[in-house]
Coordinates of C-alpha atoms and ligand atoms in Angstrom, one line a residue:
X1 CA 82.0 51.0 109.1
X2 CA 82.4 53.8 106.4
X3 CA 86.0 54.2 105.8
X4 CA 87.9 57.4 106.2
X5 CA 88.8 59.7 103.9
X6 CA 92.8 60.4 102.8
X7 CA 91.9 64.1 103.2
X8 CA 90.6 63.6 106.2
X9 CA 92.8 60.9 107.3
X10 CA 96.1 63.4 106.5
X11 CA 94.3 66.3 108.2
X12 CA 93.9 64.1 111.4
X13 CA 97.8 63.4 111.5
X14 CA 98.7 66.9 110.6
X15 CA 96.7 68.0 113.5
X16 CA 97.8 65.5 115.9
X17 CA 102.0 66.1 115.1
X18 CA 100.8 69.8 114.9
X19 CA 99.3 69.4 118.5
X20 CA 101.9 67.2 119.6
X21 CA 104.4 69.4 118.9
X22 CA 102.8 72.4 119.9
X23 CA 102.4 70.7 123.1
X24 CA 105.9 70.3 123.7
X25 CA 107.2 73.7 122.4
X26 CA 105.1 75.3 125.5
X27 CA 105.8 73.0 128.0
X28 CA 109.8 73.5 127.1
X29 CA 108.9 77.1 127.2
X30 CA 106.7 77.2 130.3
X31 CA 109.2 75.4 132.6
X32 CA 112.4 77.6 131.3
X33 CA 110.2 80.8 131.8
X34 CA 108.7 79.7 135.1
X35 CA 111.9 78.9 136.2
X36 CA 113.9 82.0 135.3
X37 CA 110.9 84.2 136.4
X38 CA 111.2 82.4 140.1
X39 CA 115.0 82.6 140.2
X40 CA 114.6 86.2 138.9
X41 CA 112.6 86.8 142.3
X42 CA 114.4 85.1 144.5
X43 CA 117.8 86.8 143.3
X44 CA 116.1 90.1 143.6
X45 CA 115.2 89.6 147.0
X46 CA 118.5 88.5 148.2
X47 CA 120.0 91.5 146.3
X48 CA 117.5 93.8 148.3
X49 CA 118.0 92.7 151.3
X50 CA 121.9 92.5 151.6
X51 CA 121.5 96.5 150.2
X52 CA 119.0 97.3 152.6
X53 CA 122.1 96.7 155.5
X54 CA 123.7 99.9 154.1
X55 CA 120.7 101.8 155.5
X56 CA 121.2 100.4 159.2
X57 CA 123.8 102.4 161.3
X58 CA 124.6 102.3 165.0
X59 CA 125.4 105.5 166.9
X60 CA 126.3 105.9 170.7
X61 CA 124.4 102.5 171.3
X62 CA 121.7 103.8 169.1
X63 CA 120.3 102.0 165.6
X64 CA 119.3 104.5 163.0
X65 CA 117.7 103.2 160.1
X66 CA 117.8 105.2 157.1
X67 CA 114.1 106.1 155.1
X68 CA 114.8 103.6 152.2
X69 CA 114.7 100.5 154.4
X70 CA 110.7 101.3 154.4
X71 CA 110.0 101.7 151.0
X72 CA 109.2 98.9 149.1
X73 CA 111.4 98.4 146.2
X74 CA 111.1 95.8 143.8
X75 CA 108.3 94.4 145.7
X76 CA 110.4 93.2 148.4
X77 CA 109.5 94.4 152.1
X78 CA 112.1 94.8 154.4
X79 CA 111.8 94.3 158.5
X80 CA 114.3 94.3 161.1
X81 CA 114.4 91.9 164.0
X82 CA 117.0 91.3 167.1
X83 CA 118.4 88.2 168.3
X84 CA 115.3 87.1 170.4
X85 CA 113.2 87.3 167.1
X86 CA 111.7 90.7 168.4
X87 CA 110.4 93.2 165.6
X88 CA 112.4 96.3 165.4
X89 CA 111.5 98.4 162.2
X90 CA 110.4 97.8 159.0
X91 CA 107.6 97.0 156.8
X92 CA 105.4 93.1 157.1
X93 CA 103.4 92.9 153.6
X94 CA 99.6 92.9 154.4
X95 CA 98.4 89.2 154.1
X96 CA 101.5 87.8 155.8
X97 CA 100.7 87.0 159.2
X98 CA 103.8 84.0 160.0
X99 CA 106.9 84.6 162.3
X100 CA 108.7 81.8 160.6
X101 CA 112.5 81.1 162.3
X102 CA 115.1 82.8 161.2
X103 CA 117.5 81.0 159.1
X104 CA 120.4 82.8 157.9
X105 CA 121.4 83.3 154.4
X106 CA 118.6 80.8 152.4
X107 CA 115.7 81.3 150.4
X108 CA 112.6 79.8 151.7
X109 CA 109.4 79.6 150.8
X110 CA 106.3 80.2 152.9
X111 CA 102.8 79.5 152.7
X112 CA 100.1 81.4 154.5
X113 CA 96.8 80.9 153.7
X114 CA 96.2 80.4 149.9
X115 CA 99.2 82.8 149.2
X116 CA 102.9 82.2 149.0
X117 CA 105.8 83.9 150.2
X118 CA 109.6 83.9 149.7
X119 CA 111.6 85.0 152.9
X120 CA 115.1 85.8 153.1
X121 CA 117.3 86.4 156.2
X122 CA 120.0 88.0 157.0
X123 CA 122.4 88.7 159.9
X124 CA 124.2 92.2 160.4
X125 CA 126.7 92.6 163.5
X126 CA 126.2 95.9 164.5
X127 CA 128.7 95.7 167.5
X128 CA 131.0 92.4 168.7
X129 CA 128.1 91.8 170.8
X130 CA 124.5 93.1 168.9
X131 CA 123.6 91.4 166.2
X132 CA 120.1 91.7 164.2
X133 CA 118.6 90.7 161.9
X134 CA 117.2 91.8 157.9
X135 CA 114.2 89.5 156.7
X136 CA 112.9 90.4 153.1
X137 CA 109.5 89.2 151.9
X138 CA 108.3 89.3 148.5
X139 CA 105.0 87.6 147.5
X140 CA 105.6 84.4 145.0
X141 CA 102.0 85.5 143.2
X142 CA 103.7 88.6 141.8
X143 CA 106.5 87.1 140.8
X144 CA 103.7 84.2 139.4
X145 CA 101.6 86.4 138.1
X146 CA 103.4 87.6 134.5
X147 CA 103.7 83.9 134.3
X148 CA 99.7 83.4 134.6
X149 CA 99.7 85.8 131.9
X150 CA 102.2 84.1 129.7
X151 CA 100.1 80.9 130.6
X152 CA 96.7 81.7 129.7
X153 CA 98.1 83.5 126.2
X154 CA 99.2 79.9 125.6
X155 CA 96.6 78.2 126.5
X156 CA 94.5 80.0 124.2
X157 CA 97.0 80.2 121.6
X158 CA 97.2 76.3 121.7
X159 CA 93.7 75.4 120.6
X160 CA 93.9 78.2 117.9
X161 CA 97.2 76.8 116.4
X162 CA 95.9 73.1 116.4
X163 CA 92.7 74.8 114.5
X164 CA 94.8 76.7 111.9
X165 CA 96.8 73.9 111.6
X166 CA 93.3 71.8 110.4
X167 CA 91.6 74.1 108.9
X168 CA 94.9 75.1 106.2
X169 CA 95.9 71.0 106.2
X170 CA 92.6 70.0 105.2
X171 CA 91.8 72.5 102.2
X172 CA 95.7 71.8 101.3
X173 CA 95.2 68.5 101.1
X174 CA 91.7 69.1 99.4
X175 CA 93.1 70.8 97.2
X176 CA 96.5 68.1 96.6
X177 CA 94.0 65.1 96.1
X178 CA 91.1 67.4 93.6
X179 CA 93.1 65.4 90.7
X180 CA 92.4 62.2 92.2
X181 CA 88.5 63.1 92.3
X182 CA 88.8 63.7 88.7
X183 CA 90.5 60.8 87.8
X184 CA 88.3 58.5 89.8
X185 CA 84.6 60.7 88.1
X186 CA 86.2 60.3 84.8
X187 CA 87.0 56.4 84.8
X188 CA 83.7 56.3 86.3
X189 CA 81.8 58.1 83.4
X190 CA 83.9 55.8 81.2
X191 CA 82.2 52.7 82.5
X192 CA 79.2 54.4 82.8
X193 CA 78.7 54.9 79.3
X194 CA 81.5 53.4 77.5
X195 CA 82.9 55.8 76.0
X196 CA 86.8 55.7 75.7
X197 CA 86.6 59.0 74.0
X198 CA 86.9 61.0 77.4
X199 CA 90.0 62.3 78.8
X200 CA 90.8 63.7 82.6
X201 CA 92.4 66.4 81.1
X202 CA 94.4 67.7 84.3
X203 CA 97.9 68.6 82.0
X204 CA 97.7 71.8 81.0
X205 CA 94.1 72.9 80.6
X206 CA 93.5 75.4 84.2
X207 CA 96.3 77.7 82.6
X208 CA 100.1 78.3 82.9
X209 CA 100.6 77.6 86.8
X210 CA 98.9 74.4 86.5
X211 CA 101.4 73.1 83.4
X212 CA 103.9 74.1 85.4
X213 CA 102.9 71.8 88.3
X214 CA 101.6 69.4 86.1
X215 CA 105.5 68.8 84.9
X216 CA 106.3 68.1 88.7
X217 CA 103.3 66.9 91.1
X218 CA 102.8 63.3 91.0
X219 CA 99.2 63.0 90.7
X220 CA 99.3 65.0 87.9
X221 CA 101.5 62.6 85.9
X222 CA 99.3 60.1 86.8
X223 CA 96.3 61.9 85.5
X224 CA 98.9 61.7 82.4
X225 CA 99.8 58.7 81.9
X226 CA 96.4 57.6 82.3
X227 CA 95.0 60.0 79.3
X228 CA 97.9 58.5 77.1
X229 CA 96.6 55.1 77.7
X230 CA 92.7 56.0 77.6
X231 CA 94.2 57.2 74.0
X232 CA 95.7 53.7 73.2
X233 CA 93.2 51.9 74.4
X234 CA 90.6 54.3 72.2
X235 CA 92.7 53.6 69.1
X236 CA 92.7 49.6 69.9
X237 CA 89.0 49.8 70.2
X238 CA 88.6 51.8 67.2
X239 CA 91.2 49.5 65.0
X240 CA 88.8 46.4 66.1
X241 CA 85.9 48.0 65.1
X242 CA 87.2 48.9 61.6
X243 CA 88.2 45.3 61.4
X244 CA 84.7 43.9 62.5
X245 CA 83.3 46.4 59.9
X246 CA 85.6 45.2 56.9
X247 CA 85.8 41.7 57.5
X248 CA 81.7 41.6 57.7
X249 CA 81.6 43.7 54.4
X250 CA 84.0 41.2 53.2
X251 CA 82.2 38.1 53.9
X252 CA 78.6 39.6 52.5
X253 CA 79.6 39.1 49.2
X254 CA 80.6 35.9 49.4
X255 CA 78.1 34.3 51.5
X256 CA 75.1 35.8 49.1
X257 CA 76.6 34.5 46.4
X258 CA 76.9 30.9 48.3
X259 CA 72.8 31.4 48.8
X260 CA 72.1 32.4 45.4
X261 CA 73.9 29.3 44.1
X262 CA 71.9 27.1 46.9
X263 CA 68.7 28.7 45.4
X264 CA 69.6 27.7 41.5
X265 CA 70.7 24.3 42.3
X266 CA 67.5 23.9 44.1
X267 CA 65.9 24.5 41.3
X268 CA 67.3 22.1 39.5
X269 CA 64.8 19.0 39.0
X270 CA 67.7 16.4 38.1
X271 CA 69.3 17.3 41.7
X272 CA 68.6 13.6 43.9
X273 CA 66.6 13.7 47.5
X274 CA 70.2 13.6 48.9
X275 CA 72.2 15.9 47.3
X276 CA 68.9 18.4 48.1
X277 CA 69.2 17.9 51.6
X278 CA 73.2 18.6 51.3
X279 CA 72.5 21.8 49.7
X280 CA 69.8 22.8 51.9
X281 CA 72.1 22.3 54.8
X282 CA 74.9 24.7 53.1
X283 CA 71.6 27.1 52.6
X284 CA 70.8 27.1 56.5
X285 CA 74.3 27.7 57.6
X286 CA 74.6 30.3 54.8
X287 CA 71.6 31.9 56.1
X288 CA 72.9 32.1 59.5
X289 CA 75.8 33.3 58.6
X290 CA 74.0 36.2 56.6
X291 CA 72.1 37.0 59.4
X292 CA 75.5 37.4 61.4
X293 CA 77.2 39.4 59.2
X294 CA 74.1 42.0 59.3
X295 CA 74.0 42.2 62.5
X296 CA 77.7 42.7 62.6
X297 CA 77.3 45.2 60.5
X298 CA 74.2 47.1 62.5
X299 CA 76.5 47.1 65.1
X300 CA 79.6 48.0 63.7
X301 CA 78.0 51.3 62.2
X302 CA 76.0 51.8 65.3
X303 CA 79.4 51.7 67.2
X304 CA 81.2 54.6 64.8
X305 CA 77.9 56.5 64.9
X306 CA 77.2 55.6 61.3
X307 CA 73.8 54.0 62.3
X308 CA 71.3 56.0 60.6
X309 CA 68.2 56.8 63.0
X310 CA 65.2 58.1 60.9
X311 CA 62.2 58.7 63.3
X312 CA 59.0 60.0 62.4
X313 CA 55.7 59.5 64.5
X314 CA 54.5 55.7 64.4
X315 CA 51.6 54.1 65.5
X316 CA 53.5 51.7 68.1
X317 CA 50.0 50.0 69.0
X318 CA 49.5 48.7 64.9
X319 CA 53.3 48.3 64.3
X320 CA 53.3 45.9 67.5
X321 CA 50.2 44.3 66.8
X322 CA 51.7 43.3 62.9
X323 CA 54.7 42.3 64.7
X324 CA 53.2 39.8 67.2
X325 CA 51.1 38.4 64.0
X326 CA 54.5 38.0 62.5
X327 CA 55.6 36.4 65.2
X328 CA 52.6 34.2 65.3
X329 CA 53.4 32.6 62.2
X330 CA 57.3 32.0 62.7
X331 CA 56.3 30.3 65.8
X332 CA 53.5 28.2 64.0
X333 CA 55.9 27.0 61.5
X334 CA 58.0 25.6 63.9
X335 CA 55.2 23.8 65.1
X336 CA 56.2 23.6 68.9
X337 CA 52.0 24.7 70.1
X338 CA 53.6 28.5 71.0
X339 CA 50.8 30.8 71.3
X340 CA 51.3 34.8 71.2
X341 CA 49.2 36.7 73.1
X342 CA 48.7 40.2 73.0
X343 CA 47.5 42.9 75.4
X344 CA 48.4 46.5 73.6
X345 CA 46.2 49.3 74.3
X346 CA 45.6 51.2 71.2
X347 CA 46.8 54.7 70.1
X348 CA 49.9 54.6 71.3
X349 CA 51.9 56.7 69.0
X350 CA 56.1 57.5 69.4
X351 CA 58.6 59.2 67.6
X352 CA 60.7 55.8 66.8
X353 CA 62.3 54.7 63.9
X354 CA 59.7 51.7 62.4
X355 CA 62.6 49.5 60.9
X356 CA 64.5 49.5 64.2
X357 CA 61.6 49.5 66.3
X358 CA 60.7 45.9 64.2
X359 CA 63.6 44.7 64.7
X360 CA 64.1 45.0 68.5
X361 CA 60.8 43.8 68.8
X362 CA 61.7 40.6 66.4
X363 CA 64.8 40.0 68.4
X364 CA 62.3 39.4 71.2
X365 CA 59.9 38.0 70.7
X366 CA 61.9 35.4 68.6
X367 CA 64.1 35.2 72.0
X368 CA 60.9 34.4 73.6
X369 CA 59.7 31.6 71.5
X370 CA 62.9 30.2 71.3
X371 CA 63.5 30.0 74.9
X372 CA 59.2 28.7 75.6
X373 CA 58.7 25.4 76.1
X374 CA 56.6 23.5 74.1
X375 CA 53.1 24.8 74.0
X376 CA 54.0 27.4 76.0
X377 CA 52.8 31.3 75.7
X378 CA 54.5 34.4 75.2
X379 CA 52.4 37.4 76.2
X380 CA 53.7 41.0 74.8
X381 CA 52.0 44.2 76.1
X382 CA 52.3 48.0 75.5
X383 CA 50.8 50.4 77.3
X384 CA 51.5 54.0 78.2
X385 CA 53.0 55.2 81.7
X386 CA 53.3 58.8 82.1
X387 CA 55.5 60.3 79.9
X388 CA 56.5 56.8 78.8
X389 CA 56.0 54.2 76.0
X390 CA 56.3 50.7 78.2
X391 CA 56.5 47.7 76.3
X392 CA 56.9 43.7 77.9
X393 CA 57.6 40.3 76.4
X394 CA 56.9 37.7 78.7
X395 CA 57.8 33.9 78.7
X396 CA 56.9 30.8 80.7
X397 CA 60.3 29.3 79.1
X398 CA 63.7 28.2 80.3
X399 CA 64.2 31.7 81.9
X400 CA 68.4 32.7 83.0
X401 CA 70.6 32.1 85.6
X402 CA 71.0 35.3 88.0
X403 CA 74.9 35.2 87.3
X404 CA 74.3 35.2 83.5
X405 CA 70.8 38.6 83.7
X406 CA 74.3 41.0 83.7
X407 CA 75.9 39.9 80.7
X408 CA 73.2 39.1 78.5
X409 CA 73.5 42.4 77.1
X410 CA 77.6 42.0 75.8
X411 CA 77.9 40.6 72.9
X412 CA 78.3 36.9 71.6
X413 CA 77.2 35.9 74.8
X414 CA 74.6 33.4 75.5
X415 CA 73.7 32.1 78.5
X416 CA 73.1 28.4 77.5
X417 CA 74.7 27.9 74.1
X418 CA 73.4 24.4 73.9
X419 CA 69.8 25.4 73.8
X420 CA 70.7 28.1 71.4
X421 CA 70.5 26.2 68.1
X422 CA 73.1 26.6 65.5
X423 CA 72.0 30.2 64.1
X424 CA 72.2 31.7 67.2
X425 CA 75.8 34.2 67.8
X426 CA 74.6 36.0 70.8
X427 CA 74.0 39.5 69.2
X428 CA 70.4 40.1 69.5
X429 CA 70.5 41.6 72.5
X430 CA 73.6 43.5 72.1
X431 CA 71.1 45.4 69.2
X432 CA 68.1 45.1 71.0
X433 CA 69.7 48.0 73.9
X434 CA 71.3 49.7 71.8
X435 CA 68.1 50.9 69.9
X436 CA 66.1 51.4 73.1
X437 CA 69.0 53.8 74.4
X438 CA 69.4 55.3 70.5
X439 CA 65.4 56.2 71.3
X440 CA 66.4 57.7 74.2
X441 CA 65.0 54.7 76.4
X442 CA 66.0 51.6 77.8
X443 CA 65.6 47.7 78.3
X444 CA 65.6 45.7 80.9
X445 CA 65.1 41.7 82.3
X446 CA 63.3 39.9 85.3
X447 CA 63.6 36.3 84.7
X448 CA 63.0 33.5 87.1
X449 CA 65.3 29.7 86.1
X450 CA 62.5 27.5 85.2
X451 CA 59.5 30.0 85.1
X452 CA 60.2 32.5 82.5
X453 CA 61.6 35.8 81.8
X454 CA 59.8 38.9 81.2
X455 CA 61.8 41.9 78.6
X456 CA 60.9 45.5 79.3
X457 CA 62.0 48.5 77.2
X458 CA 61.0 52.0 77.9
X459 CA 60.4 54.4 75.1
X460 CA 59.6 58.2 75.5
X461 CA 56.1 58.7 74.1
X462 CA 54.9 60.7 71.2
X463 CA 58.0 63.2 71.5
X464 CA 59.1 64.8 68.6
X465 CA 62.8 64.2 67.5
X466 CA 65.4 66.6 69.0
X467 CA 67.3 68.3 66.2
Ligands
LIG1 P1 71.0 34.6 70.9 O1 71.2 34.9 69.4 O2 72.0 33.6 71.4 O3 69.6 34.4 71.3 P2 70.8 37.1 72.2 O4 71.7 38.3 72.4 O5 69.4 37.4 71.7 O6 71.5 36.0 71.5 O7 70.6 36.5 73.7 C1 71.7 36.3 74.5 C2 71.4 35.2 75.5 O8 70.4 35.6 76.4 C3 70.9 34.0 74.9 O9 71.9 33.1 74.4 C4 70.1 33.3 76.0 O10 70.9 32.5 76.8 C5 69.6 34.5 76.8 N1 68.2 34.8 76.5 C6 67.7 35.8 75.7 N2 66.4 35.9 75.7 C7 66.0 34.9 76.5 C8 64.7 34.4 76.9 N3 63.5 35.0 76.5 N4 64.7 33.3 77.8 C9 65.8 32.8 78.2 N5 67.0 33.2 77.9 C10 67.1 34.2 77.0

């Protein structure tokens, strides 16, 4: 299941409190208001009524009742009754068709039909002996209906809030977490291409109010902190490299010195069977060691951007060709039965640099004998795919492990060191990708344990050289 976002994680508990608490505010509201709307009604029909007895007067065994007992004030309708329950005078609201009992003095409520009523009685002693009764009826639905009103505001008001309340939480928090997007798409572009150069930048560079928040907000300090150790870790990197640099400058020297003495004491006819072999043995190890310390050195300068590139148009079809004939004799001297094949289609042409482009192709195909078993075959092909240069070096050899394919790229690593031989340090193919991507291409591996392995680098074709 795809995880949820923060932002949209926060946003979903902003809302819900938001809605929560929204909730509760109206239903406090709406039971207070309801509640002091209804008593509001009732205590202004009692009110009516008892006034309404003002208007009633009895004169020489007559009742008068004065005009205002038929108007109806404050929505409350006043009608007059005797003892038996027998109407008098007064006004019955349309709708409100009950004789309900009387009963003196309370507040009742009564429903007719789908509407409700409240009734209020009343007892007025005209003489010792002739008493009658005031009722009052006002309808609960007015007295309901400003609530309604109140309700249905709120009702619509309720969603709306809840909405506000996402739609400002989420581009707040959008906004609040941006940093975090750039930390995480920087540390990515880092891995991506290595290069500990890059900084999030977040401190101080979107102007004034931003430096001011940068000195407070959290994430900000953290896009901080993390810039001062990108910087560390850049100068640690670059202090290593130096060192790499030096020491291999350091050791060239003496090591060709070491093989210039090898070669004059070879030469030297008095030297016995066994003190040639000693010396020969120094030479080999000298020679690997030579080897090490220029590839060292290719990568060192190709690491500080000192690696000169010099590309001019080449014919890759001849170049490749010479290089595979090249190879043909290496392989013959080690007399294992390796055969190189070749299937280049000709007039291919690329803006390469031809030392570089021998040398990754060296690295190769060397890789490939080495790895071959006896009499095996090593095919290598070039051929044109749209826009593309696509070269392949195939083996029928030991082929990788799937857990080593992604690391044989870093370098001093080897897969299998004990079938690596002695001159062998694991750096080929660290120089191998680095000049395909310096061409602007790239290299890549299919290998199968037991079956082979099959090298592909991609080089644009016949472009000229941006600059
Ligand atoms: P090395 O000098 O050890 O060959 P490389 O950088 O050229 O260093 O290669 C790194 C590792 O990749 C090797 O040690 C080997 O394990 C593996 N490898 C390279 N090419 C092949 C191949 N053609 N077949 C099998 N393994 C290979």
């Amino acid at each position: 299941m795809k995880r949820i976002s923060l932002k949209l994680k926060l946003t979903l508990l902003y809302t819900f409190f938001m809605a929560m608490l929204t909730c509760a505010a109206l239903a406090i509201l709406f039971s207070l208001s309801s509640r002091e709307i209804l008593s509001s009604a009732q205590s202004r029909l009692e009110h009516r009524v008892q006034e309404s007895v003002d208007d009633l007067d009895y004169d020489d065994g007559e009742l008068e009742v004065g005009s205002d007992f038929y108007s109806v004030t404050r929505d409350v309708y006043l009608s007059l009754y005797d003892s038996e329950m027998y109407f008098l005078y007064g006004k019955i609201p349309q709708g409100f068709d009950q004789q309900p009992e009387l009963a003196e003095g309370v507040t009742r409520t009564v429903r007719d039909g789908a509407r409700s009523w409240y009734v209020y009685d009343l007892s007025f002693r005209l003489t010792s002996d002739y008493t009658v009764y005031v009722r009052g009826i006002t309808s609960v639905a007015d007295a309901e209906e400003s609530f309604t009103v109140t309700l249905r505001f709120a009702v619509i008001l309720l969603p709306l809030m809840v909405l506000a309340t996402a739609v400002i939480g989420y581009r707040f928090t959008r906004r609040t977490l941006l940093p975090v997007r750039r930390i995480t798409s920087t540390v990515r572009e880092i891995r991506a291409d290595a290069d500990l150069s890059r900084r999030i930048g977040l401190a101080g560079q979107d102007g004034g109010a931003d430096k001011k928040r940068a000195s407070r907000d959290e994430i900000y300090t953290l896009a901080a902190t993390f810039d001062d150790m990108l910087g560390e870790l850049e100068k640690v990197f670059d202090r290593e490299k130096q060192f790499t640099s030096d020491v291999s400058h350091e050791l060239r020297t003496p090591v060709g010195v070491i093989l210039a003495q090898c070669g004059e004491m070879l030469r030297d006819p008095s030297l016995s069977e066994e003190h040639q072999a000693e010396v020969r043995l120094i030479q080999r190890k000298a020679k690997g060691m030579a080897d090490m310390i220029s590839q060292l050195l290719f990568l060192s300068r190709a690491d500080q951007g000192r690696q000169p590139l010099s590309r001019e148009l080449i014919d890759l079809s001849g170049l490749t060709e010479m290089t595979v004939e090249e190879g043909q004799l290496l392989a013959d001297s080690q007399r294992r039965g390796i055969r190189i094949e070749s299937e280049i289609e000709p007039g291919i042409e690329a803006w390469a640099d031809e030392t570089l482009y021998i040398r990754m192709l060296v690295n190769l195909i060397s890789n490939a004998v080495r790895y071959s078993f006896d009499n095996g075959t090593v095919t290598v092909g070039l051929k044109r795919e749209g826009a593309n240069v696509v070269g392949t070096v195939m083996d029928q050899g030991t082929g990788i492990p799937a857990d080593s394919l992604p690391h044989i790229w870093e370098r001093f690593y080897r897969a299998d060191s004990s079938r690596t031989g002695e001159n062998h340090s694991g750096l080929g193919l660290s120089m191998v990708k680095w000049i395909a991507e310096a061409h602007g291409g790239s290299v890549s591996v299919t290998s199968r344990p037991g079956e082979g392995s099959t090298f592909t680098f991609r080089l644009p074709a016949g472009k000229r050289e941006e600059n």
